[in-house]
PDB file of C-alpha atoms and ligand atoms in Angstrom:
ATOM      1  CA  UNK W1111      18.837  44.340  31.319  1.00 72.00           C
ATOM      2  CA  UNK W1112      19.824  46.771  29.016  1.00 87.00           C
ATOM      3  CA  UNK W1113      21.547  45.551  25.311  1.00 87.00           C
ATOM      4  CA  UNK W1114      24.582  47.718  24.613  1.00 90.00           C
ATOM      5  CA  UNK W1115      24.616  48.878  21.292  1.00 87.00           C
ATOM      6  CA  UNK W1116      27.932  50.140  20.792  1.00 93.00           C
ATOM      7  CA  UNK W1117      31.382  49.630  22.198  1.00 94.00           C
ATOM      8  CA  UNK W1118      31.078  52.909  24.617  1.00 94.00           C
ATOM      9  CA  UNK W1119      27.940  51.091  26.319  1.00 95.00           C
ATOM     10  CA  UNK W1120      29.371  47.875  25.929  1.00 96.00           C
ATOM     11  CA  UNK W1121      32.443  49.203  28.062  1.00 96.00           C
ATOM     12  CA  UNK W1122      30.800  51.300  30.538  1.00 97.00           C
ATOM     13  CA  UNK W1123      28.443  48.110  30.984  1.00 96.00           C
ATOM     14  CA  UNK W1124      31.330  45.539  32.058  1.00 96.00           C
ATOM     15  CA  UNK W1125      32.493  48.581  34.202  1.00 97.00           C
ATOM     16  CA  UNK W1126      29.033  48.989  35.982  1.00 98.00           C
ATOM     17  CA  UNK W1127      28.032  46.479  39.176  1.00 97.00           C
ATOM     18  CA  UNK W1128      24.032  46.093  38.057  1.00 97.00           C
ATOM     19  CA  UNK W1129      23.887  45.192  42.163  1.00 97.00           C
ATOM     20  CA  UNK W1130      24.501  48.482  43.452  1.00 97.00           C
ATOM     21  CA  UNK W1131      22.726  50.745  41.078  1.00 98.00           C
ATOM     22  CA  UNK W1132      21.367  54.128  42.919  1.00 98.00           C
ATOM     23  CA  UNK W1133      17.671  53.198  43.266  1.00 98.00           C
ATOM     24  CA  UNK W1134      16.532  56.780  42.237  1.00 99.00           C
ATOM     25  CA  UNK W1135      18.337  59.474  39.524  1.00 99.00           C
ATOM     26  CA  UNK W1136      16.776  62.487  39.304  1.00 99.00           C
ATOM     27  CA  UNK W1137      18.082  64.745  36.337  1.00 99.00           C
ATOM     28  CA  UNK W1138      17.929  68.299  35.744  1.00 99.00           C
ATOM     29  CA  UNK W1139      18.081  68.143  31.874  1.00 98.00           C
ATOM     30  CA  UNK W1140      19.538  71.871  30.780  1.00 98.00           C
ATOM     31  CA  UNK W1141      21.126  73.376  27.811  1.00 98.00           C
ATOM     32  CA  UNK W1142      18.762  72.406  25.283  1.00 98.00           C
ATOM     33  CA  UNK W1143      18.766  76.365  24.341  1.00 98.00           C
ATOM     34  CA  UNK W1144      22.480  76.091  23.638  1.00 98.00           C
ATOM     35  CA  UNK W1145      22.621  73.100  21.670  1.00 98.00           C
ATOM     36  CA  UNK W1146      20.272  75.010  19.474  1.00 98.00           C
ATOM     37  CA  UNK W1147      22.406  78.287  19.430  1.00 98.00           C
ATOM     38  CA  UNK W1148      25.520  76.393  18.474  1.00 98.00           C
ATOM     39  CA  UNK W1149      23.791  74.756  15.595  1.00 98.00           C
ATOM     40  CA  UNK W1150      22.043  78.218  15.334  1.00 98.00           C
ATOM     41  CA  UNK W1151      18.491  77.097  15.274  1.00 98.00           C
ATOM     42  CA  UNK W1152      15.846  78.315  16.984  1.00 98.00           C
ATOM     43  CA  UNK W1153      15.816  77.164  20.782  1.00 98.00           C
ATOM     44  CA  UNK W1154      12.659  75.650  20.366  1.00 98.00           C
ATOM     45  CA  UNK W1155      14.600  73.072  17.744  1.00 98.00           C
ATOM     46  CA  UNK W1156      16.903  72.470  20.911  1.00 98.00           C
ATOM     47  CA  UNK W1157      13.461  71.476  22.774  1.00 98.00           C
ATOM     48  CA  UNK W1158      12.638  69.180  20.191  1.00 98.00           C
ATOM     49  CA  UNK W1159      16.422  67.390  20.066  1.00 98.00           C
ATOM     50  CA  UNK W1160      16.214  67.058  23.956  1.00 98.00           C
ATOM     51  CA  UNK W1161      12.743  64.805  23.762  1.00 98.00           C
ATOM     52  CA  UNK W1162      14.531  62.490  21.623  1.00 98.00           C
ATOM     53  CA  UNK W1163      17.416  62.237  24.808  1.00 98.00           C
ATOM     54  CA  UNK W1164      14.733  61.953  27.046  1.00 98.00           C
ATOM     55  CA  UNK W1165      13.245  58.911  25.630  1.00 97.00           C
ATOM     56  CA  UNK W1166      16.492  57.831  25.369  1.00 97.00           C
ATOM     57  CA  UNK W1167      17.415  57.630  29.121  1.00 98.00           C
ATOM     58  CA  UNK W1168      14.151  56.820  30.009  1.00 98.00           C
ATOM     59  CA  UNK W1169      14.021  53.488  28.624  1.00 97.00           C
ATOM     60  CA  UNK W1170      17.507  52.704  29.241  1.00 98.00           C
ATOM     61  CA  UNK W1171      17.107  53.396  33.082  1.00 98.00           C
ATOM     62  CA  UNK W1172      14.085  51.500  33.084  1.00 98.00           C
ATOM     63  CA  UNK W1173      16.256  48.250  31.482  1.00 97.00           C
ATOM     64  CA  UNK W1174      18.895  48.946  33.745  1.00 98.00           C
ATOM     65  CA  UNK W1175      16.256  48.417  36.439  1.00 97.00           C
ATOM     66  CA  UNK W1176      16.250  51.646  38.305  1.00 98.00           C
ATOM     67  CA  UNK W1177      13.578  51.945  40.468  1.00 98.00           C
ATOM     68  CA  UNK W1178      12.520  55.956  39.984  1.00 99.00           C
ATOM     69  CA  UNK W1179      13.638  58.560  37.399  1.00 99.00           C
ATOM     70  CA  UNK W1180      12.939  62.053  38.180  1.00 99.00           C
ATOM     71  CA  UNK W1181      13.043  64.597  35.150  1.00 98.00           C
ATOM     72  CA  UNK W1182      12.914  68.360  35.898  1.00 98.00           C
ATOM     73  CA  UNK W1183      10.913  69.630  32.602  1.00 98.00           C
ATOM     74  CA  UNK W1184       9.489  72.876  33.972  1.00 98.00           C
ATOM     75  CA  UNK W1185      10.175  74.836  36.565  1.00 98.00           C
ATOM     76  CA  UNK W1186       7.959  77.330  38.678  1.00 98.00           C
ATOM     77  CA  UNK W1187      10.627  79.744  37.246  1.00 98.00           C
ATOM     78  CA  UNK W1188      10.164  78.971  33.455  1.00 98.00           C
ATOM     79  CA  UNK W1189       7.082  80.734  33.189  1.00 98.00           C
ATOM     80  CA  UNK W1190       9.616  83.577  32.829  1.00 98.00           C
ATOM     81  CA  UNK W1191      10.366  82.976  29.402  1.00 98.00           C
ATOM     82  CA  UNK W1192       9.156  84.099  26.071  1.00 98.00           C
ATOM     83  CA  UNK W1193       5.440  83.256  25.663  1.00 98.00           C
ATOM     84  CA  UNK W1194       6.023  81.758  21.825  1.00 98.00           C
ATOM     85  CA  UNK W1195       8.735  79.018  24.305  1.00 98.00           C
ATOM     86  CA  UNK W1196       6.007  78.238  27.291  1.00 98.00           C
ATOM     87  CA  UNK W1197       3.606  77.330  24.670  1.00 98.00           C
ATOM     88  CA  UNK W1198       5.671  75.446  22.389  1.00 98.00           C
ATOM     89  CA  UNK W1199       7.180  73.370  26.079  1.00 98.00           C
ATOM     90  CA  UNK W1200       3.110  72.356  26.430  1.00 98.00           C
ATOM     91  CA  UNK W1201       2.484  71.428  23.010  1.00 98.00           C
ATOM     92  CA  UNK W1202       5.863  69.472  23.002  1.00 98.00           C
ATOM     93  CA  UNK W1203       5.051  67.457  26.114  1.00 97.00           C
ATOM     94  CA  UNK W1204       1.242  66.441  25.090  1.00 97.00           C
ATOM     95  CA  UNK W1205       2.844  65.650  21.228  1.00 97.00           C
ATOM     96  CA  UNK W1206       5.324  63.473  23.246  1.00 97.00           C
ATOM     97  CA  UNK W1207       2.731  61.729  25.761  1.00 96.00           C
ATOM     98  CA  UNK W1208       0.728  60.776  22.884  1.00 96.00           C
ATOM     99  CA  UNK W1209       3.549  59.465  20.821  1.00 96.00           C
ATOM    100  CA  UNK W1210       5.271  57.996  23.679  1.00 97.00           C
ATOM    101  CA  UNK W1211       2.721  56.357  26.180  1.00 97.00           C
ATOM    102  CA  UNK W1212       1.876  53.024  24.345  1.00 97.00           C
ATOM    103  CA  UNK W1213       5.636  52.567  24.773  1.00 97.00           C
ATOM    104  CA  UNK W1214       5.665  53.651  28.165  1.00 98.00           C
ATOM    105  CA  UNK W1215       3.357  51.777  29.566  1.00 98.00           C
ATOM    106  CA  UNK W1216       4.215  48.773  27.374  1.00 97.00           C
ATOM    107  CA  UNK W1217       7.538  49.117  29.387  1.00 97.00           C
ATOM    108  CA  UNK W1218       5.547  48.627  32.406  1.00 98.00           C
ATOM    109  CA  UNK W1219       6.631  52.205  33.524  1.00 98.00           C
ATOM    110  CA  UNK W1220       4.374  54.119  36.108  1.00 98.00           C
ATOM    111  CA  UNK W1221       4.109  57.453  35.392  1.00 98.00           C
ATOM    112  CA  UNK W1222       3.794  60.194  37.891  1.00 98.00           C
ATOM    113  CA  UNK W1223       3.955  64.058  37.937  1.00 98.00           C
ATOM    114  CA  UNK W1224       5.221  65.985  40.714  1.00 98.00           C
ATOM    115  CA  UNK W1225       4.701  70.024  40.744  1.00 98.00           C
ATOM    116  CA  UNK W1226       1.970  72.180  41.076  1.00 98.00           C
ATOM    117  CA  UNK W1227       0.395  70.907  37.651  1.00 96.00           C
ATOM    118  CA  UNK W1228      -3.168  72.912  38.599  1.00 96.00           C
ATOM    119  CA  UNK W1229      -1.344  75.622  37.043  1.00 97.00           C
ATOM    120  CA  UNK W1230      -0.506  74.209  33.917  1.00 98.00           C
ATOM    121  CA  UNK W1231      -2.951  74.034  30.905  1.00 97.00           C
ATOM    122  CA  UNK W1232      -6.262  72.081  31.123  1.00 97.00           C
ATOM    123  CA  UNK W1233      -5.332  69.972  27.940  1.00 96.00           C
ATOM    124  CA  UNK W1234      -1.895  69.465  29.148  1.00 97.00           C
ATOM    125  CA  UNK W1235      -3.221  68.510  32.598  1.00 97.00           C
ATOM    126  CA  UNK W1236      -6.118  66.113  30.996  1.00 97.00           C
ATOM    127  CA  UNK W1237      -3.687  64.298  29.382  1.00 96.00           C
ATOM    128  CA  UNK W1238      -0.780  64.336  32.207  1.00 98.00           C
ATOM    129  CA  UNK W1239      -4.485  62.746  34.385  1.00 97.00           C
ATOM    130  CA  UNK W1240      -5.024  59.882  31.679  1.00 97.00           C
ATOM    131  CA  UNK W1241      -1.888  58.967  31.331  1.00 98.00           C
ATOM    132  CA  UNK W1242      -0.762  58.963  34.796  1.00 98.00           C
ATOM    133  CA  UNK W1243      -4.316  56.549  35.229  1.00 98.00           C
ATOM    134  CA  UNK W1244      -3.013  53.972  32.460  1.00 98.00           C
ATOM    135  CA  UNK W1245       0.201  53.022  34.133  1.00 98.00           C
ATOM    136  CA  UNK W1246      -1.301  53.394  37.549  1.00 98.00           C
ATOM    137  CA  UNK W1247      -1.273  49.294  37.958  1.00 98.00           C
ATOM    138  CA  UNK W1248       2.231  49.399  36.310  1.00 98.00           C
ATOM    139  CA  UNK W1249       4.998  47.813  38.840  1.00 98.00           C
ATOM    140  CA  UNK W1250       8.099  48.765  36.332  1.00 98.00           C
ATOM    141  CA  UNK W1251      10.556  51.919  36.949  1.00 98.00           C
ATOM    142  CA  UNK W1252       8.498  54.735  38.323  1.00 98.00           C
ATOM    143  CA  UNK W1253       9.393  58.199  35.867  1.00 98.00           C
ATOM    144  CA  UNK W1254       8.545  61.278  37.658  1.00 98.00           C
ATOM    145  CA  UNK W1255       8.214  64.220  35.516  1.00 98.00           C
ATOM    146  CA  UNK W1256       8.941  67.739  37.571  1.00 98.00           C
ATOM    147  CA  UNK W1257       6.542  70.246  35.809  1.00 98.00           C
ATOM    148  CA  UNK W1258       5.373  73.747  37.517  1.00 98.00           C
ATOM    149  CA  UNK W1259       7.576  72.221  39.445  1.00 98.00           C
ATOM    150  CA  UNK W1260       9.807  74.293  42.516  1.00 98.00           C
ATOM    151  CA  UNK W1261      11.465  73.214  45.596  1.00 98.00           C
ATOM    152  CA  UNK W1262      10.459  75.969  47.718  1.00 98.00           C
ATOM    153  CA  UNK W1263       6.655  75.633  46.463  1.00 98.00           C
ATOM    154  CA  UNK W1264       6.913  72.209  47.453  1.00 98.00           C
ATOM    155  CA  UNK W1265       7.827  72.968  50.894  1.00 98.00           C
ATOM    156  CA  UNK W1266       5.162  75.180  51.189  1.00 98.00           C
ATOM    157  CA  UNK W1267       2.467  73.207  50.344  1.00 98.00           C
ATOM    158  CA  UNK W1268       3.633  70.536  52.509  1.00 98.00           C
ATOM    159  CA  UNK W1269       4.074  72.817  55.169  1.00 96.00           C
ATOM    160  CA  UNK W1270       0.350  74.394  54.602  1.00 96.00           C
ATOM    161  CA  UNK W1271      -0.866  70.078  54.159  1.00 96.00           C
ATOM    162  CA  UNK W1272       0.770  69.568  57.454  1.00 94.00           C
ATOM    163  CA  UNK W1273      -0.864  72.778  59.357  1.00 91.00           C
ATOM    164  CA  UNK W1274      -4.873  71.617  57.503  1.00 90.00           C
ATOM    165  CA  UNK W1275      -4.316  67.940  58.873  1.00 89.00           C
ATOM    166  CA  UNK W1276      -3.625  69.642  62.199  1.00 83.00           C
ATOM    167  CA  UNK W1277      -6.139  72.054  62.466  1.00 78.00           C
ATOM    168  CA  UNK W1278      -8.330  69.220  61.492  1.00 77.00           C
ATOM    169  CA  UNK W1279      -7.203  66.683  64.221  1.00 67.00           C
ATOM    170  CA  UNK W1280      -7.725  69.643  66.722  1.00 64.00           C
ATOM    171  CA  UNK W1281      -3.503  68.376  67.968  1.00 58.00           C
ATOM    172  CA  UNK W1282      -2.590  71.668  67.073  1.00 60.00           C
ATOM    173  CA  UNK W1283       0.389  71.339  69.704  1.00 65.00           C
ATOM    174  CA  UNK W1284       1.695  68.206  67.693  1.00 73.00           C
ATOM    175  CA  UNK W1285       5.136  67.981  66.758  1.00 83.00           C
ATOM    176  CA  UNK W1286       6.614  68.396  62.605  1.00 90.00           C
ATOM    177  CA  UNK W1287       8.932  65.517  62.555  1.00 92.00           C
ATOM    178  CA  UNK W1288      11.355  64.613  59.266  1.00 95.00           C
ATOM    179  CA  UNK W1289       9.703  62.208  58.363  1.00 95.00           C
ATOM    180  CA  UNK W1290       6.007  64.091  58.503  1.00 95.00           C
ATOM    181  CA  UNK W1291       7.854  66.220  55.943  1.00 97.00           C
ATOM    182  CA  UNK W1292       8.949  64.444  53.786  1.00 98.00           C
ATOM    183  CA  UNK W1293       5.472  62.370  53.638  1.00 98.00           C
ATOM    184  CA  UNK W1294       3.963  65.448  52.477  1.00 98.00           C
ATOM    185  CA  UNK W1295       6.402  66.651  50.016  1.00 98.00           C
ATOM    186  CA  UNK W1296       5.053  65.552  46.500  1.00 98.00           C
ATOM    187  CA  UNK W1297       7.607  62.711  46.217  1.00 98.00           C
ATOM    188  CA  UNK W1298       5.821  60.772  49.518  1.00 98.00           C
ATOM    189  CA  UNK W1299       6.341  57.512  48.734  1.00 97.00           C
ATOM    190  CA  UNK W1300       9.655  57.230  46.767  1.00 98.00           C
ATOM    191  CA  UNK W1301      13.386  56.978  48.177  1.00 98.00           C
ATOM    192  CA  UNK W1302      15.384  60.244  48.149  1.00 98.00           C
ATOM    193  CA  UNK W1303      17.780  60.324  44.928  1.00 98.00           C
ATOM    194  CA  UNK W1304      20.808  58.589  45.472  1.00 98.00           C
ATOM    195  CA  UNK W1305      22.400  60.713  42.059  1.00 98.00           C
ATOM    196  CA  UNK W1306      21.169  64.092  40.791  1.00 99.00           C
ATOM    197  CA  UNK W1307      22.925  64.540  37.706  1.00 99.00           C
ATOM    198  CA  UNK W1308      22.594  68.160  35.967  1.00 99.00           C
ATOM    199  CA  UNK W1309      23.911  68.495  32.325  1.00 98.00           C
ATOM    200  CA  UNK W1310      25.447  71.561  30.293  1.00 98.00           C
ATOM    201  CA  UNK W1311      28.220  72.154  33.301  1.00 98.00           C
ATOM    202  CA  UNK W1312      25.534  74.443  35.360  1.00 98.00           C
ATOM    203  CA  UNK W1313      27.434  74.228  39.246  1.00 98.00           C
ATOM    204  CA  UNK W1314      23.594  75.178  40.568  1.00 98.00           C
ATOM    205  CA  UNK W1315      20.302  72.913  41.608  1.00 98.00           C
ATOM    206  CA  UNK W1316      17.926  75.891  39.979  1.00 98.00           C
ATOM    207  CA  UNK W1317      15.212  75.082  43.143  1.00 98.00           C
ATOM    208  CA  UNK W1318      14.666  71.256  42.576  1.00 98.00           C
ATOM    209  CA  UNK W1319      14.028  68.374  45.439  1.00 98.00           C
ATOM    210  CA  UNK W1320      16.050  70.842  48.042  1.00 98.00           C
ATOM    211  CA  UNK W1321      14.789  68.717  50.932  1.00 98.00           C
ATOM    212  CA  UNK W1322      15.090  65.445  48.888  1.00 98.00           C
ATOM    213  CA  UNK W1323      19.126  65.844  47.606  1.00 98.00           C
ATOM    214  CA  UNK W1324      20.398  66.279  51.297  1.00 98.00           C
ATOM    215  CA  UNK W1325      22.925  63.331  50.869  1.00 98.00           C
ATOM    216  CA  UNK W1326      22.635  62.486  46.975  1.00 98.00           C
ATOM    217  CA  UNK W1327      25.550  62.387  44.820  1.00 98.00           C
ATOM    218  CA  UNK W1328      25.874  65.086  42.136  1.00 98.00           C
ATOM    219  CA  UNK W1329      27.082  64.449  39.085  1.00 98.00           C
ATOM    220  CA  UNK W1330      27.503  67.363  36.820  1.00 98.00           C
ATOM    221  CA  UNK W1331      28.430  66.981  33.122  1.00 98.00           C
ATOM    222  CA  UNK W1332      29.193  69.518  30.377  1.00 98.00           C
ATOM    223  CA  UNK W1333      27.704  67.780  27.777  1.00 98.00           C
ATOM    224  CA  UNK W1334      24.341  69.814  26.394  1.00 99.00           C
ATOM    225  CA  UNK W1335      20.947  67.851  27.063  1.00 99.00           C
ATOM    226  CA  UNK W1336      20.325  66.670  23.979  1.00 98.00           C
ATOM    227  CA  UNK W1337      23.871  65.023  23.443  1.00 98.00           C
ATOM    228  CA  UNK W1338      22.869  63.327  26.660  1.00 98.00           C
ATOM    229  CA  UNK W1339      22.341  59.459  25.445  1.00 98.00           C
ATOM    230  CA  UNK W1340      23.138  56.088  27.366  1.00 98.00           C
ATOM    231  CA  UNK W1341      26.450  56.327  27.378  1.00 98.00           C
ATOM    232  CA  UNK W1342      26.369  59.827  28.905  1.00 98.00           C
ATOM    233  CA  UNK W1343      23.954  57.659  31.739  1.00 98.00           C
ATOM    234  CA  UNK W1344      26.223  55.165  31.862  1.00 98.00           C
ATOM    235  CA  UNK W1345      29.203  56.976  32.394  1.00 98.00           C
ATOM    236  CA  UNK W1346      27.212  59.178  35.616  1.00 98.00           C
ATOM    237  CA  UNK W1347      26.378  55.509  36.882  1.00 98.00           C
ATOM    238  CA  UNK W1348      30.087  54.398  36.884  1.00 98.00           C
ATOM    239  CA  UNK W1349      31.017  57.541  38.344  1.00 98.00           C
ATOM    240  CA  UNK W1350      28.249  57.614  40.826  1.00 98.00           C
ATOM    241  CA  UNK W1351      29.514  53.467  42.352  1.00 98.00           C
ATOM    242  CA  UNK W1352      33.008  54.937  42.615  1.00 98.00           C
ATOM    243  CA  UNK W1353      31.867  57.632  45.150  1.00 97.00           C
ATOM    244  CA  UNK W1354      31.990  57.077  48.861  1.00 96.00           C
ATOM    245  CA  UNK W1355      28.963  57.926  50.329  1.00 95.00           C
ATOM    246  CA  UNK W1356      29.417  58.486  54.161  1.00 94.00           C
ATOM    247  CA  UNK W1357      26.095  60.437  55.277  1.00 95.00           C
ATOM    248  CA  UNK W1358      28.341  62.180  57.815  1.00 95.00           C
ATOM    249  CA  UNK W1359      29.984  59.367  59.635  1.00 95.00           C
ATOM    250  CA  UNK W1360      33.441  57.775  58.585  1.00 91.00           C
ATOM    251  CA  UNK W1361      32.825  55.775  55.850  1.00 81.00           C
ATOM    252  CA  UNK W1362      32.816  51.421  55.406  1.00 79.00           C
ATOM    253  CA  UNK W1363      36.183  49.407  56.600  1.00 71.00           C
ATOM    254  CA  UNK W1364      36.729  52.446  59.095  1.00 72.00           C
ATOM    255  CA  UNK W1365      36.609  52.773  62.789  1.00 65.00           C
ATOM    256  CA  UNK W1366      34.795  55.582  65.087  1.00 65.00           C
ATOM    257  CA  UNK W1367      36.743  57.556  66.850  1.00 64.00           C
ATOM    258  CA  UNK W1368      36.318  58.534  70.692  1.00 63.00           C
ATOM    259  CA  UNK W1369      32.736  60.229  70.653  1.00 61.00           C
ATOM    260  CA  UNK W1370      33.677  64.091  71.002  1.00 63.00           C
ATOM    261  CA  UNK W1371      33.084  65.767  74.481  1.00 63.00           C
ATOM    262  CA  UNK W1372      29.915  67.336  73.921  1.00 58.00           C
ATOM    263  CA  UNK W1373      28.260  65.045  71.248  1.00 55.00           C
TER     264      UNK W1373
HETATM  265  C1  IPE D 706      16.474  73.021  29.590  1.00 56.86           C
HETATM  266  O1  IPE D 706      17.176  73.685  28.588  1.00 56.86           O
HETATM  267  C2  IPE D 706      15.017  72.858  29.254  1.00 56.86           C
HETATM  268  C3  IPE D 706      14.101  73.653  30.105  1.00 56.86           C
HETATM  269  C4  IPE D 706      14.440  74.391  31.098  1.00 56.86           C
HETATM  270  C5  IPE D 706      12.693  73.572  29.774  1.00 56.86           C
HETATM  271  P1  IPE D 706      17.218  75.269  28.553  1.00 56.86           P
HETATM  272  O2  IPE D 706      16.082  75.769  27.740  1.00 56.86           O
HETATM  273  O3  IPE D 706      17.327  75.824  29.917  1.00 56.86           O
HETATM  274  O4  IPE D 706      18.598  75.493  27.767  1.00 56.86           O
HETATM  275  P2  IPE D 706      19.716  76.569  28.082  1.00 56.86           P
HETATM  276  O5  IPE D 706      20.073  76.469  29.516  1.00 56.86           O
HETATM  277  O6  IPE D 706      19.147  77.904  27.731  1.00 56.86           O
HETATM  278  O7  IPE D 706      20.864  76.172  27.189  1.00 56.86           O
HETATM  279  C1  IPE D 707      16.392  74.168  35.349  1.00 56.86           C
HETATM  280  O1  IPE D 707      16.963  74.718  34.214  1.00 56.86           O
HETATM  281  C2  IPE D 707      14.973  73.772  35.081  1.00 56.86           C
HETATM  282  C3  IPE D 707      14.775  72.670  34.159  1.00 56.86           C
HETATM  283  C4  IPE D 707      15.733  71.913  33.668  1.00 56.86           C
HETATM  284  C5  IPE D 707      13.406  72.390  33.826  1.00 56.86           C
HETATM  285  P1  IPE D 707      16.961  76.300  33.966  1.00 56.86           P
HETATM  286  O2  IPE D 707      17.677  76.520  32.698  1.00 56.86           O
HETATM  287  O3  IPE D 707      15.599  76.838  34.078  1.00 56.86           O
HETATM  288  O4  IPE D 707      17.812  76.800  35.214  1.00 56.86           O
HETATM  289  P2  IPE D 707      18.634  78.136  35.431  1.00 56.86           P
HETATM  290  O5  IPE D 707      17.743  79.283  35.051  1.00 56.86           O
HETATM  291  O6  IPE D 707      19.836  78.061  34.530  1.00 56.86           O
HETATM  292  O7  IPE D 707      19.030  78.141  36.875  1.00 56.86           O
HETATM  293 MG1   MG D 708      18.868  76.293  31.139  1.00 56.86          MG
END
C-alpha cells in the first residue's frame, strides 16, 4: 500500500478505489529533452532527471499493487539520434541497473525486457540477462522495460515465430488466430494495458504495443517526464477509474438494443 507523503497524494489516494486499479500501465515516458532545454542544459541532463521519475513510479506502482508496468526507454527509432545521446542512454541504464537492482528485487519486482535487445550492446545486454535472472523467482509487480523496442518489429517477429513453428509442425495450412498472436508477441504472458499514459502532451503512440493498446485507456499529460512523480501517477489512475470502458458494446447498467439486420 503506498504511504502518501504529501497532501496531493494524500488526496488523490482517498479519491482512488485500490479495488479497481488497471492491472497493467504501460508509459511512454517523453520530453526529457525539453525539460533539459527549458532549464537549458544539455539533453543528456534531462536523461539523467527522468531516471530519478522513473524510480519514482516504479516503486509507487509496485505499492499500489499493480500487477505490470511497461516503460518505453528506447525505441527501434532512437538509434536515429546523435551518437554522443545513444551512448550516454546505455551507460545511463547499466549505471541505473546497478544502482537500482538490490532495491528492485528487494521489492520483490520481476524484471523483464521486451524489444529486440540482441541489438543492443553486449555489456548492456549482460547485465539486462543477470538482472532479469535475479528477480526471475520474484512474484511482486512485473516492470517491463521497452528497449530496441518497436511495435511493428514486434509483429514481425511474431509473425516470422508463428510461420518457423509451422513449417516445423509440417500444418502449414493451420489457421493464425488472435490469440496465436498475441502469444508470440514479446508481452506473451501479461494482460494487455488497461492505461497507456504518454507524458509531455505528444497526441501520438511513436510505434509502441500497437496490437496490445486496442482497447486501453490513454491518458495523455503535458507535464515533461521528469516532473512526472506519484502524484502525476496518481492523478492518471483517478482519471483512468472515471472512464467508461465499453470494448464496443453499450456500456454497464445499459440494455442491448434489437441486434441490427445483418449482424
Ligand atoms: C524521452 O525523452 C526519452 C527517450 C526517448 C529516450 P526525449 O528524449 O524524447 O525528450 P523530448 O521529446 O526531446 O523532449
Ligand atoms: C517515444 O518517444 C519513445 C520513447 C519514449 C522511448 P520519442 O520522443 O522517440 O517519440 P517521437 O519521436 O516524438 O514520436
Ligand atoms: Mg521525445
Amino acid at each position: 500500500m503506498l504511504n502518501p507523503s504529501n497532501r496531493a497524494e494524500t488526496h488523490l489516494l482517498e479519491r482512488l478505489d485500490l479495488a479497481r486499479l488497471p492491472r497493467h500501465v504501460a508509459i511512454i515516458m517523453d520530453g526529457n529533452g525539453r525539460w533539459a532545454g527549458r532549464r537549458h542544459l544539455p539533453r543528456v541532463a534531462g536523461h539523467r532527471a527522468g531516471v530519478r521519475a522513473a524510480r519514482q513510479v516504479i516503486e509507487s506502482s509496485a505499492r499500489l499493487g499493480i500487477e505490470a508496468l511497461t516503460l518505453y526507454a528506447f525505441s527501434v527509432e532512437n538509434w536515429r539520434r546523435p551518437q554522443t545521446e545513444v551512448d550516454f542512454l546505455m551507460r545511463l541504464l547499466r549505471e541505473y541497473l546497478r544502482k537500482e537492482l538490490p532495491v528492485i528485487h528487494k521489492n520483490n519486482i520481476r524484471l523483464l525486457v521486451i524489444g529486440r535487445s540482441g541489438q543492443l550492446p553486449v555489456p548492456v545486454r549482460e547485465e539486462l540477462d543477470e538482472a532479469m535472472k535475479l528477480t526471475e523467482a520474484n512474484t511482486g509487480m512485473k516492470l517491463v522495460v521497452a528497449l530496441n523496442y518497436g511495435g511493428r518489429a514486434e509483429l514481425v517477429d511474431a509473425f516470422n515465430s508463428i510461420l518457423g513453428e509451422l513449417g516445423r509442425d509440417g500444418q502449414a495450412r493451420g489457421r493464425v488466430e488472435e490469440e496465436s498472436i498475441s502469444n508470440h508477441l514479446y508481452t506473451a504472458g501479461l494482460p494487455d494495458p488497461d492505461l497507456l499514459v504518454r507524458t509531455s502532451g505528444e497526441m501520438r503512440v511513436s510505434n509502441f504495443l500497437l496490437w496490445q493498446i486496442a482497447y486501453a485507456e490513454i491518458y495523455v499529460t503535458e507535464t515533461l517526464w521528469p516532473d512526472f512523480n506519484t502524484a502525476s501517477l496518481l492523478e492518471a489512475l483517478v482519471e483512468y477509474q472515471g472512464r467508461e470502458r465499453r470494448y464496443g458494446g453499450l456500456g454497464p447498467g445499459r440494455r442491448a438494443g434489437k441486434p441490427q439486420p445483418g449482424l
